[in-house]
mmCIF file of C-alpha atoms in Angstrom:
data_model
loop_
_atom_site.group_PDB
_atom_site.id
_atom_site.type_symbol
_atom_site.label_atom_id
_atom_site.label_comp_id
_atom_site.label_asym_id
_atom_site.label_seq_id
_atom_site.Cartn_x
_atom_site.Cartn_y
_atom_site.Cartn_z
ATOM 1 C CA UNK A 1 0.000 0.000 0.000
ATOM 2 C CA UNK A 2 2.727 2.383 0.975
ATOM 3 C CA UNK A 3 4.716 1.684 -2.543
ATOM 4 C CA UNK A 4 1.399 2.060 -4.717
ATOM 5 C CA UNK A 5 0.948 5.646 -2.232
ATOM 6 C CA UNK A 6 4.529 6.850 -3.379
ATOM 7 C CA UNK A 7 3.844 5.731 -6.792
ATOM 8 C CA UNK A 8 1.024 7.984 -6.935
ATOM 9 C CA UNK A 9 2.390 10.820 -5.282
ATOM 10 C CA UNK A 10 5.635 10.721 -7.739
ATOM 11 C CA UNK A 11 2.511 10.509 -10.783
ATOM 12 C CA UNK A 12 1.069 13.742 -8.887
ATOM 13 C CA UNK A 13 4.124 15.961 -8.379
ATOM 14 C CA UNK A 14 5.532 14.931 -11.644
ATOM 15 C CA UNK A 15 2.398 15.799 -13.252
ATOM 16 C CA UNK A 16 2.106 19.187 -11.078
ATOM 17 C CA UNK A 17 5.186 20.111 -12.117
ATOM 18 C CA UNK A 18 4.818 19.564 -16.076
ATOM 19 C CA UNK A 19 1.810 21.553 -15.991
ATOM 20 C CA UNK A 20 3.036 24.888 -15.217
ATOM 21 C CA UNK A 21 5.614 24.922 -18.438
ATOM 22 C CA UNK A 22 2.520 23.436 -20.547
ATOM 23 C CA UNK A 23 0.227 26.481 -19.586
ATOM 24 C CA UNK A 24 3.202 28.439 -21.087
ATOM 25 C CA UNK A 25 3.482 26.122 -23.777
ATOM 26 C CA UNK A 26 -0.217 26.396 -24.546
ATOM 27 C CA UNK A 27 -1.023 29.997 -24.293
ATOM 28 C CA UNK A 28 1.961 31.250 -26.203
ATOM 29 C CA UNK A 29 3.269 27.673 -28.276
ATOM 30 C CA UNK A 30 6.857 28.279 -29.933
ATOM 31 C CA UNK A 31 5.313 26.913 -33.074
ATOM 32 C CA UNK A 32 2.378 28.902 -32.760
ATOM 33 C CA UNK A 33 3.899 32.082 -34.160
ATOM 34 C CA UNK A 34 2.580 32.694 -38.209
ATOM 35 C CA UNK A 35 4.259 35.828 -38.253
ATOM 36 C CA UNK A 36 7.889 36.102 -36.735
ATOM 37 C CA UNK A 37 9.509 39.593 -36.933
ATOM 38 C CA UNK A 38 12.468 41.306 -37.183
ATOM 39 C CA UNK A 39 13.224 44.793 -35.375
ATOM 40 C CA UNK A 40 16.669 46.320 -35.361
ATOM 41 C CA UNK A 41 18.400 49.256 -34.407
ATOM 42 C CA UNK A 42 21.865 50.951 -32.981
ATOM 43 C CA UNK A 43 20.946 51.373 -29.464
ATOM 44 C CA UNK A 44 22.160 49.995 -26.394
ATOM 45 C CA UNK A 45 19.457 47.645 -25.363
ATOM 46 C CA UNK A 46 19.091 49.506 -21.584
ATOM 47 C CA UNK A 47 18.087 53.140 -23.989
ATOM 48 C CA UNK A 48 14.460 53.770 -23.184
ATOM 49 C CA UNK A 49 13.582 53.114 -27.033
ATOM 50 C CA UNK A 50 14.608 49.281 -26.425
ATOM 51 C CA UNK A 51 13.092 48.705 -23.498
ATOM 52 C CA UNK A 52 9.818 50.224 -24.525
ATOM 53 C CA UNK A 53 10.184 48.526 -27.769
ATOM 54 C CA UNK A 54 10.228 45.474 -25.978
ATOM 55 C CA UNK A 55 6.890 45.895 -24.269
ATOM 56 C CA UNK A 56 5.188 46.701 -27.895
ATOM 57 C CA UNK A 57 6.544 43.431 -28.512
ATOM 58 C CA UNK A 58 4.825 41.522 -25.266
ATOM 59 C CA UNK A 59 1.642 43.346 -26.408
ATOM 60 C CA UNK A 60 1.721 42.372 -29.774
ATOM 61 C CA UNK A 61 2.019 38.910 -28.923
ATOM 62 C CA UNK A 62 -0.651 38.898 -26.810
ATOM 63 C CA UNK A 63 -2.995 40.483 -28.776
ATOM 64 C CA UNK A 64 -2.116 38.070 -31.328
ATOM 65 C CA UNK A 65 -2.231 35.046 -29.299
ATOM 66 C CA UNK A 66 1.215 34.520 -30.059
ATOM 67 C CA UNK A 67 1.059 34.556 -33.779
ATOM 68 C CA UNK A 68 3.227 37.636 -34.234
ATOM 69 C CA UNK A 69 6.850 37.395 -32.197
ATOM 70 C CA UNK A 70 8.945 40.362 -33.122
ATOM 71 C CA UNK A 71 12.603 39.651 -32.450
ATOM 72 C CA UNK A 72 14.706 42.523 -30.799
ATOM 73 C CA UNK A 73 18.667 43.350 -32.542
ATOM 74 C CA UNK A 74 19.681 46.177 -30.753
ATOM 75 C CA UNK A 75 23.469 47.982 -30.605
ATOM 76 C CA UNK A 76 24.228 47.762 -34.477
ATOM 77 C CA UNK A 77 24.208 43.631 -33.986
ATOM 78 C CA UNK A 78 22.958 43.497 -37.628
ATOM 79 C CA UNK A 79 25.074 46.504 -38.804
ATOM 80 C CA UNK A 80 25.351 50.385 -38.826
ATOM 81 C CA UNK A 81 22.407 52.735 -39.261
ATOM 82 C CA UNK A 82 22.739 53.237 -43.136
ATOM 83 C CA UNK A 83 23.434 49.170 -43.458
ATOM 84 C CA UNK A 84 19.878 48.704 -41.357
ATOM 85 C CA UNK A 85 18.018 51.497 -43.427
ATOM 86 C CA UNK A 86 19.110 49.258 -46.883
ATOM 87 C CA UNK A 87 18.408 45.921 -45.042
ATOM 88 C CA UNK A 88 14.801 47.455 -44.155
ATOM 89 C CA UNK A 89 14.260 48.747 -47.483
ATOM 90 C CA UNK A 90 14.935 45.189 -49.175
ATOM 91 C CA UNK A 91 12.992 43.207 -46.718
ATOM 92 C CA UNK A 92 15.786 42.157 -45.075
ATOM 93 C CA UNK A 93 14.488 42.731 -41.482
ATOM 94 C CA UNK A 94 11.182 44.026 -41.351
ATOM 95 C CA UNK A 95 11.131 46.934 -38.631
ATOM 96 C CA UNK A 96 13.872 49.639 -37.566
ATOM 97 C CA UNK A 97 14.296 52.485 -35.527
ATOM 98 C CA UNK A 98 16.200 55.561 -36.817
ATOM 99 C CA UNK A 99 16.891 59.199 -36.145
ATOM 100 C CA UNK A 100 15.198 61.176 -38.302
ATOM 101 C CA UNK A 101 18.435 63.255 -38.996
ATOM 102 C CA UNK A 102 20.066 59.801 -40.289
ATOM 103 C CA UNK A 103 16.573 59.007 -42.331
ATOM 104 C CA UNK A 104 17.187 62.352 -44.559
ATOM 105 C CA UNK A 105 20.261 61.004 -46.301
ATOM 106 C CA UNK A 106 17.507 58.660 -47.630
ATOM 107 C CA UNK A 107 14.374 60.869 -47.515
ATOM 108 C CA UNK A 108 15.221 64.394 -47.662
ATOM 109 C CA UNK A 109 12.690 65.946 -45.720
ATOM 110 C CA UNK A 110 12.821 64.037 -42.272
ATOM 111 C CA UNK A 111 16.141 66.559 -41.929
ATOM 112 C CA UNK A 112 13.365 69.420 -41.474
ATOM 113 C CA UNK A 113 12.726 68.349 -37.889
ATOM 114 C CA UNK A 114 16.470 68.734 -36.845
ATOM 115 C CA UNK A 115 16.884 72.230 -38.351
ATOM 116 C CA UNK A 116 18.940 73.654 -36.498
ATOM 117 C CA UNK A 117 17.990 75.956 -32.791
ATOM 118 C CA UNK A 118 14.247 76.151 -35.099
ATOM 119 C CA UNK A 119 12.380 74.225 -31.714
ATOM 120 C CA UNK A 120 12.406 75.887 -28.166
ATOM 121 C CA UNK A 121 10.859 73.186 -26.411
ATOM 122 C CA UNK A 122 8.840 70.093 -25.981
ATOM 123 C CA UNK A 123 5.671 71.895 -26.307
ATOM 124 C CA UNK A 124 6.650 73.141 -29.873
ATOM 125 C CA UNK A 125 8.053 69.743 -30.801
ATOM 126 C CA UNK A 126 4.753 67.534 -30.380
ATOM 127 C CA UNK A 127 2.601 69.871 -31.804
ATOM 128 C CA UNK A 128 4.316 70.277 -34.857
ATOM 129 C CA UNK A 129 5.219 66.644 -34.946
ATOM 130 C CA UNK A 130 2.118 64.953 -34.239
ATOM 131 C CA UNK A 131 0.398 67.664 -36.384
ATOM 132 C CA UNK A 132 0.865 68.889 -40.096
ATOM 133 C CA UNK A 133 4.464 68.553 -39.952
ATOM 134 C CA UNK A 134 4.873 65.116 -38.862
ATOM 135 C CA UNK A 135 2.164 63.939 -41.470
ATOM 136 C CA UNK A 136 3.900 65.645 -44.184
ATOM 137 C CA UNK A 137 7.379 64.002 -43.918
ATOM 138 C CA UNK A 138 5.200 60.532 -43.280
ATOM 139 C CA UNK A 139 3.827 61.381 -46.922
ATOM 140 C CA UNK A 140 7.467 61.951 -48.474
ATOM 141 C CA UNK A 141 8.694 58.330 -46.780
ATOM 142 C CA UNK A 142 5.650 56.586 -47.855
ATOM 143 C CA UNK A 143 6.711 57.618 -51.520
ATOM 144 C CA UNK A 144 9.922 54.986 -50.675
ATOM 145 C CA UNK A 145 9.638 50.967 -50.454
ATOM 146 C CA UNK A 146 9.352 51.826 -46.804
ATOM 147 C CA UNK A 147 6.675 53.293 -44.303
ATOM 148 C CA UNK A 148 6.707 55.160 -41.068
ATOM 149 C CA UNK A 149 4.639 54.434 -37.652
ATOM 150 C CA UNK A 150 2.447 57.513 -36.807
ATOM 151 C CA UNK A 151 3.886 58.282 -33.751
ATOM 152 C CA UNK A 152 7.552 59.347 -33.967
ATOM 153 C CA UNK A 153 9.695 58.669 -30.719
ATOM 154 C CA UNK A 154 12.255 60.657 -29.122
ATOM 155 C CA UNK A 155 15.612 60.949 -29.223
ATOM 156 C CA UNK A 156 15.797 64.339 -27.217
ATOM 157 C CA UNK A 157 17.831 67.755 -27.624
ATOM 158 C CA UNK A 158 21.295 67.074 -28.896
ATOM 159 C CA UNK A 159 24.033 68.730 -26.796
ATOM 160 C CA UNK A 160 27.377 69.173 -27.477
ATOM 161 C CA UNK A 161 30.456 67.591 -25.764
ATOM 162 C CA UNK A 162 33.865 68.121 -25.376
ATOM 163 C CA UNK A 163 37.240 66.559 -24.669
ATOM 164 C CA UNK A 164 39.767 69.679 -25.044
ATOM 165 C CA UNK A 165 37.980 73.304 -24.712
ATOM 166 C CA UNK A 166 34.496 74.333 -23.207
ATOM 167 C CA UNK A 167 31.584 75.187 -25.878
ATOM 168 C CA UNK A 168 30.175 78.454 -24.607
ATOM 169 C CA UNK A 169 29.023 81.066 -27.628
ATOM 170 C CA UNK A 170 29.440 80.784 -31.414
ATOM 171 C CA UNK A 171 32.600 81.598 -31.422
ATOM 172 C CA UNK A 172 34.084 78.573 -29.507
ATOM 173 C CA UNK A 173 32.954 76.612 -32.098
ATOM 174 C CA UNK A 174 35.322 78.145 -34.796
ATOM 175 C CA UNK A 175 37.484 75.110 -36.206
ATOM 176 C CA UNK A 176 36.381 72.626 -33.173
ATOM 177 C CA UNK A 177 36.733 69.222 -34.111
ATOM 178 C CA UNK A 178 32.974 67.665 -34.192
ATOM 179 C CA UNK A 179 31.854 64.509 -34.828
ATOM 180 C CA UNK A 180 27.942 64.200 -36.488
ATOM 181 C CA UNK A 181 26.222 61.595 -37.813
ATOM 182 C CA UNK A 182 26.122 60.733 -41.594
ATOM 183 C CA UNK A 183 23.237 64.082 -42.101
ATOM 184 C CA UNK A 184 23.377 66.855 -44.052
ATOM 185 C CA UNK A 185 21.318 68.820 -41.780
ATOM 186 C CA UNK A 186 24.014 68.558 -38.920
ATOM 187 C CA UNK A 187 26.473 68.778 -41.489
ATOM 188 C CA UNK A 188 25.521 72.250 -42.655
ATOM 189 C CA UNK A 189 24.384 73.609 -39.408
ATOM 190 C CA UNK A 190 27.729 72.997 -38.081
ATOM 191 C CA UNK A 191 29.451 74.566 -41.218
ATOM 192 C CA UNK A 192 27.400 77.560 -40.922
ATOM 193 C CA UNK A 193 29.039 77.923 -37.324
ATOM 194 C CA UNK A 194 31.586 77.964 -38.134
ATOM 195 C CA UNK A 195 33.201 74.977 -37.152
ATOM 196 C CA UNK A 196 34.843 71.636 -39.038
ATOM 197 C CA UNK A 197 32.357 68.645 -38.960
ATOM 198 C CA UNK A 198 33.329 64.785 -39.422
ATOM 199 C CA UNK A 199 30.514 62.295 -40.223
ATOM 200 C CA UNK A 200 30.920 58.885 -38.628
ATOM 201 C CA UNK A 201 28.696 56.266 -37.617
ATOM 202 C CA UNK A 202 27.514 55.748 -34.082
ATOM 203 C CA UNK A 203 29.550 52.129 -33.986
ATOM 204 C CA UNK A 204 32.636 54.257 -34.856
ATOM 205 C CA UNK A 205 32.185 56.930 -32.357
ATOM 206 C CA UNK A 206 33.527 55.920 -29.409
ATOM 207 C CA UNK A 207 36.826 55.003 -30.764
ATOM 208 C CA UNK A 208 37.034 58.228 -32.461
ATOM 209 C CA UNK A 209 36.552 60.002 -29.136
ATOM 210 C CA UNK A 210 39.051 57.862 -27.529
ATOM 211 C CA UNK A 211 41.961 58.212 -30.371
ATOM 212 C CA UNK A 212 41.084 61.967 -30.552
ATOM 213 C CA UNK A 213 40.232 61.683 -34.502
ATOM 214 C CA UNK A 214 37.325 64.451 -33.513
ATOM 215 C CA UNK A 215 37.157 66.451 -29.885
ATOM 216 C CA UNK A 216 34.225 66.329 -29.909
ATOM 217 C CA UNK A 217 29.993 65.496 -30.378
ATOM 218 C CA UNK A 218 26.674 66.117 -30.535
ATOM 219 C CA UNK A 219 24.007 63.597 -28.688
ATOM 220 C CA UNK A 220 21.115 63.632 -26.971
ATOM 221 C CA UNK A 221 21.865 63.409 -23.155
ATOM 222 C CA UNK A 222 20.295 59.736 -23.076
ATOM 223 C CA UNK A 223 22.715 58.467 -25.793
ATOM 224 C CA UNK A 224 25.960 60.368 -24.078
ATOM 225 C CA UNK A 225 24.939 58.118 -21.299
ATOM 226 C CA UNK A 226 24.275 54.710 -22.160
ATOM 227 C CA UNK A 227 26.776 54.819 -24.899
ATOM 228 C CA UNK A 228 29.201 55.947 -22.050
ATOM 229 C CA UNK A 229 30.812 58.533 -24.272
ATOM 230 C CA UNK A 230 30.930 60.803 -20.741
ATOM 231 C CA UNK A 231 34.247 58.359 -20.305
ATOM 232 C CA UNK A 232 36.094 60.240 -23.191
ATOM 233 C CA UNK A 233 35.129 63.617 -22.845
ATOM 234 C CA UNK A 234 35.371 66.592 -20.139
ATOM 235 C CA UNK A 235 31.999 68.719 -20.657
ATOM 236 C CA UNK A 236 28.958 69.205 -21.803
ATOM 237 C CA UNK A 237 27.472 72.240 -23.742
ATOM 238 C CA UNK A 238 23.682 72.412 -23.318
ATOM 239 C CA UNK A 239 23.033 73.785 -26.500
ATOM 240 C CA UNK A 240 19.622 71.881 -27.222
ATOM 241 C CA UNK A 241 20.455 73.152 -30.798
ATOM 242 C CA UNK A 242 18.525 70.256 -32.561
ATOM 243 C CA UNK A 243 16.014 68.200 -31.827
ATOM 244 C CA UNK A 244 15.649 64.676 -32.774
ATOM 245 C CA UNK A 245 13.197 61.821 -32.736
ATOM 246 C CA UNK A 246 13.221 58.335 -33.950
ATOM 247 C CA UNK A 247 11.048 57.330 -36.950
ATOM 248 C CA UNK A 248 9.896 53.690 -36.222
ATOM 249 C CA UNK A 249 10.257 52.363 -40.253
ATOM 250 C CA UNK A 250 8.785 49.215 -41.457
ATOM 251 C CA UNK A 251 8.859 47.260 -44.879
ATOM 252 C CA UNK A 252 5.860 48.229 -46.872
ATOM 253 C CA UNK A 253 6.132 44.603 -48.976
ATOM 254 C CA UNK A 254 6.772 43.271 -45.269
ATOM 255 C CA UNK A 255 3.891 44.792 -43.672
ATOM 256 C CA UNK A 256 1.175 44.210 -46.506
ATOM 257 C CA UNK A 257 1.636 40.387 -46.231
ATOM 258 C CA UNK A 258 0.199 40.596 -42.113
ATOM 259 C CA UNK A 259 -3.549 40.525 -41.878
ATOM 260 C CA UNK A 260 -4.959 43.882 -41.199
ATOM 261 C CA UNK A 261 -6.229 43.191 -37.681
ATOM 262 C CA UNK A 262 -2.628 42.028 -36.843
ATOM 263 C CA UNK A 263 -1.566 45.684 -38.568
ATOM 264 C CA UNK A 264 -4.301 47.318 -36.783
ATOM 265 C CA UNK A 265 -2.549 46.031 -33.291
ATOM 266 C CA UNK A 266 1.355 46.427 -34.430
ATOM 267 C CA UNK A 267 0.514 50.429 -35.166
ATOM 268 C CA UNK A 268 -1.526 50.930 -31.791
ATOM 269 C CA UNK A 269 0.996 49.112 -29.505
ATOM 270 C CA UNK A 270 3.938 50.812 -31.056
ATOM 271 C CA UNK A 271 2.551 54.189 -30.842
ATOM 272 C CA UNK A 272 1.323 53.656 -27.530
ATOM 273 C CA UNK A 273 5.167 52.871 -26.519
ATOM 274 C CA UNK A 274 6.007 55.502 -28.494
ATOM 275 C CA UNK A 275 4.357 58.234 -25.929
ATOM 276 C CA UNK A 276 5.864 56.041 -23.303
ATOM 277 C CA UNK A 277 8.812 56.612 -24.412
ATOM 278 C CA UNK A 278 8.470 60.614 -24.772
ATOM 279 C CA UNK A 279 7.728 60.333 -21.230
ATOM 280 C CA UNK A 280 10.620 58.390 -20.211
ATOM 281 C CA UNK A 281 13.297 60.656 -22.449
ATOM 282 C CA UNK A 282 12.133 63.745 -20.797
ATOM 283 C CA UNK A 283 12.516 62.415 -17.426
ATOM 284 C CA UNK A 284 15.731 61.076 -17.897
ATOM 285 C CA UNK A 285 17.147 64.062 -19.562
ATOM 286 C CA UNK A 286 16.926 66.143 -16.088
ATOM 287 C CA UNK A 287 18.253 63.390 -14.031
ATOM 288 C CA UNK A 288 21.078 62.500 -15.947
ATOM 289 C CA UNK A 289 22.177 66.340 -15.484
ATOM 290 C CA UNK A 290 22.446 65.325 -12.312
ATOM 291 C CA UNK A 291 24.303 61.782 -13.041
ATOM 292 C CA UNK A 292 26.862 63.353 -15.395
ATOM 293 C CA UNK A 293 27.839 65.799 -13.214
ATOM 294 C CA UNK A 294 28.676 63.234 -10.408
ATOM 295 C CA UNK A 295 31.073 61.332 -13.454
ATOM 296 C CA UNK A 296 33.077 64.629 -13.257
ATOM 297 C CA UNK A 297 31.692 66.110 -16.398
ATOM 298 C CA UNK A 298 31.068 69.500 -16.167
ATOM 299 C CA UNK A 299 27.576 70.778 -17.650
ATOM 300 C CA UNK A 300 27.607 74.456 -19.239
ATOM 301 C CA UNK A 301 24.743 76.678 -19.969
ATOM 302 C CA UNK A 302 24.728 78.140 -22.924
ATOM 303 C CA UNK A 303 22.644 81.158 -24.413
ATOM 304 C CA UNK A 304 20.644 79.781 -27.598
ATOM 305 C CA UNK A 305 19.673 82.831 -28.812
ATOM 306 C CA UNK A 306 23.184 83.694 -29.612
ATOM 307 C CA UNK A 307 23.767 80.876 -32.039
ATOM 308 C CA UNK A 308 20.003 81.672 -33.902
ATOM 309 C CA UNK A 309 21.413 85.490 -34.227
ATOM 310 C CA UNK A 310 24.776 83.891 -35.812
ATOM 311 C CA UNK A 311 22.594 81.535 -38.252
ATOM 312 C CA UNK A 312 20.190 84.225 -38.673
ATOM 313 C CA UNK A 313 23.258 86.362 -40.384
ATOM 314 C CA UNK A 314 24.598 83.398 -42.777
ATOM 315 C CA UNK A 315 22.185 81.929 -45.893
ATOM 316 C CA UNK A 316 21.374 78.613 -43.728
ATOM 317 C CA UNK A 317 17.689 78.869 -43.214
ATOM 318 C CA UNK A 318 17.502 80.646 -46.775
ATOM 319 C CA UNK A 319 19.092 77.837 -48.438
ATOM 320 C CA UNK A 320 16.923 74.954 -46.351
ATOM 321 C CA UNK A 321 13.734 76.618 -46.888
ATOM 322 C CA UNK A 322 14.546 76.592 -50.413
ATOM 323 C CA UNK A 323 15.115 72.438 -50.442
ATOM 324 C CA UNK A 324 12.431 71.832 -48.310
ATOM 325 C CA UNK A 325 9.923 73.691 -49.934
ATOM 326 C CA UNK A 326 7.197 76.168 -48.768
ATOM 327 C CA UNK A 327 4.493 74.049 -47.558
ATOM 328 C CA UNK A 328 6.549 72.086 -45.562
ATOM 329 C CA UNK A 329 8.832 75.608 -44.546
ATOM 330 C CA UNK A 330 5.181 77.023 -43.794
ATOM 331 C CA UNK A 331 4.376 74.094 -41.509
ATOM 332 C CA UNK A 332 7.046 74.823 -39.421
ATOM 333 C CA UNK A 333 7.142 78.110 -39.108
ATOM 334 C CA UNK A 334 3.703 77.387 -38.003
ATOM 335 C CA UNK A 335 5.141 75.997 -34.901
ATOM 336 C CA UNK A 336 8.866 77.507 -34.242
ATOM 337 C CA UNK A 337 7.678 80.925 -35.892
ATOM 338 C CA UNK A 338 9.594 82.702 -38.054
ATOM 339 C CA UNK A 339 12.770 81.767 -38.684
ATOM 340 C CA UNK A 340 13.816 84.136 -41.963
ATOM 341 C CA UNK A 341 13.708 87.798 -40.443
#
């Protein structure tokens, strides 16, 4: 009697303990998924655009009953920015995160967000970005084998830092050594003050910090952070002299082959991460002031108005306004007000 009792009681827990995997097994079933995804991008996987990425991606599959898993591939693992913009335009992964500023060396007018010192604040940003402006440059990438979510995230104000001398008016900027990214907006802006810009990817920054190729560069506070380029330079300027977001980009061809109720659910969960997101960037931007300071980098004020007067006297908003175009120009004057006197 006792060996048939322990018998049974091994059947029990044995059976109690296969269970709790199978409920796993059952609800979301490895072979279950119809639709499995891939989402890329350059950031470090702890930047607030991974992280809330990666809760679209638990909706999602919820939502879908696990038919739709959307793998993450964050820090460059598949490649640079401008080799995941041509692996998303071919189909080879099917969603991607990039700055907008990065996006214009492929669609022209996404560079209109990051012009520079045109937004004051948040306030300005949103409006114009969720409004007219922001449907306007979704028009011109639509045109492209590739689509935008409606939402765009944030990548914050760019600031600039420093390695050898302090960034405090236009004029300190006269032959400093700056890295930008691979856009002309940055490019230009930088030119027009004055000073000598190098573009280099974002997987080739840190070592050019470190070897000294550039002195310096311009990042949003959340990127000097987690990409812990604070380890190779001295200070911080807080310029806010462009602002950037992230356009979340998917493969039209991709896209169109996913039932429209799964669509339906990949667009709401990814904007609703998207605001999220906002939330999270603008919180994190005043208490990594406070973070970077206690790393021994020192954080300088700076007065914007200063560098606007500078642009204000060169042909840089003249000759933008011209490549953009009025409507779009008229859009965001709308918002930043006028920025041709």
């Amino acid at each position: 009697m006792k060996n048939s009792t322990l018998t049974m009681n091994r059947r029990t827990m044995m059976a109690g303990a296969l269970a709790l995997p199978l409920v796993s097994v059952l609800k979301y079933p490895a072979y279950a998924a119809e639709f499995t995804l891939k989402y890329a991008n350059g950031q470090d996987p702890t930047h607030p655009v991974n992280t809330r990425a990666k809760e679209a991606f638990d909706r999602i599959r919820e939502a879908t009953s696990g038919k739709v898993d959307i793998k993450l591939y964050p820090a460059a693992q598949l490649g640079s920015d401008t080799d995941l913009l041509a692996q998303v335009r071919s189909g080879a992964i099917d969603f991607f995160n990039l700055s907008s500023l990065v996006l214009a060396t492929f669609v022209p007018l996404s560079g209109i967000t990051s012009l520079g010192f045109a937004f004051k604040n948040y306030d300005q940003v949103w409006q114009a970005m969720d409004g007219d402006l922001g449907t306007h440059i979704r028009e011109m990438i639509a045109k492209t084998p590739i689509f935008a979510m409606p939402k765009i995230w944030d990548n914050g104000f760019r600031q600039i830092s420093s390695s050898t001398k302090e960034i405090k008016t236009p004029d300190d900027l006269k032959g400093f050594k700056l890295r930008v990214p691979p856009a002309p907006a940055l490019t230009s802006l930088f030119k027009a003050l004055a000073a000598a810009p190098s573009p280099i990817n974002f997987n080739e920054l840190y070592s050019a910090l470190q070897t000294k190729v550039v002195e310096g560069q311009e990042n949003p506070l959340a990127i000097i952070a987690t990409a812990r380029l604070y380890e190779v330079q001295k200070s911080i300027s807080l310029t806010n002299h462009v602002w950037d977001g992230y356009w979340v980009l998917g493969n039209k061809n991709a896209f169109a082959r996913l039932p429209k109720d799964v669509q339906d659910i990949i667009i709401s969960e990814f904007d609703r991460s998207a605001l999220d997101q906002r939330s999270d960037i603008a919180r994190l931007s005043e208490s990594l002031k406070t973070d970077l300071k206690a790393k021994g980098i020192n954080l300088i004020d700076v007065q914007q108005d200063d560098f606007r007067t500078v642009l204000g006297s060169t042909s840089f908003y003249a000759d933008w306004k011209q490549k953009y175009g009025d409507d779009a120009w008229k859009s965001l004057e709308k918002v930043s007000g006028p920025l041709i006197k």
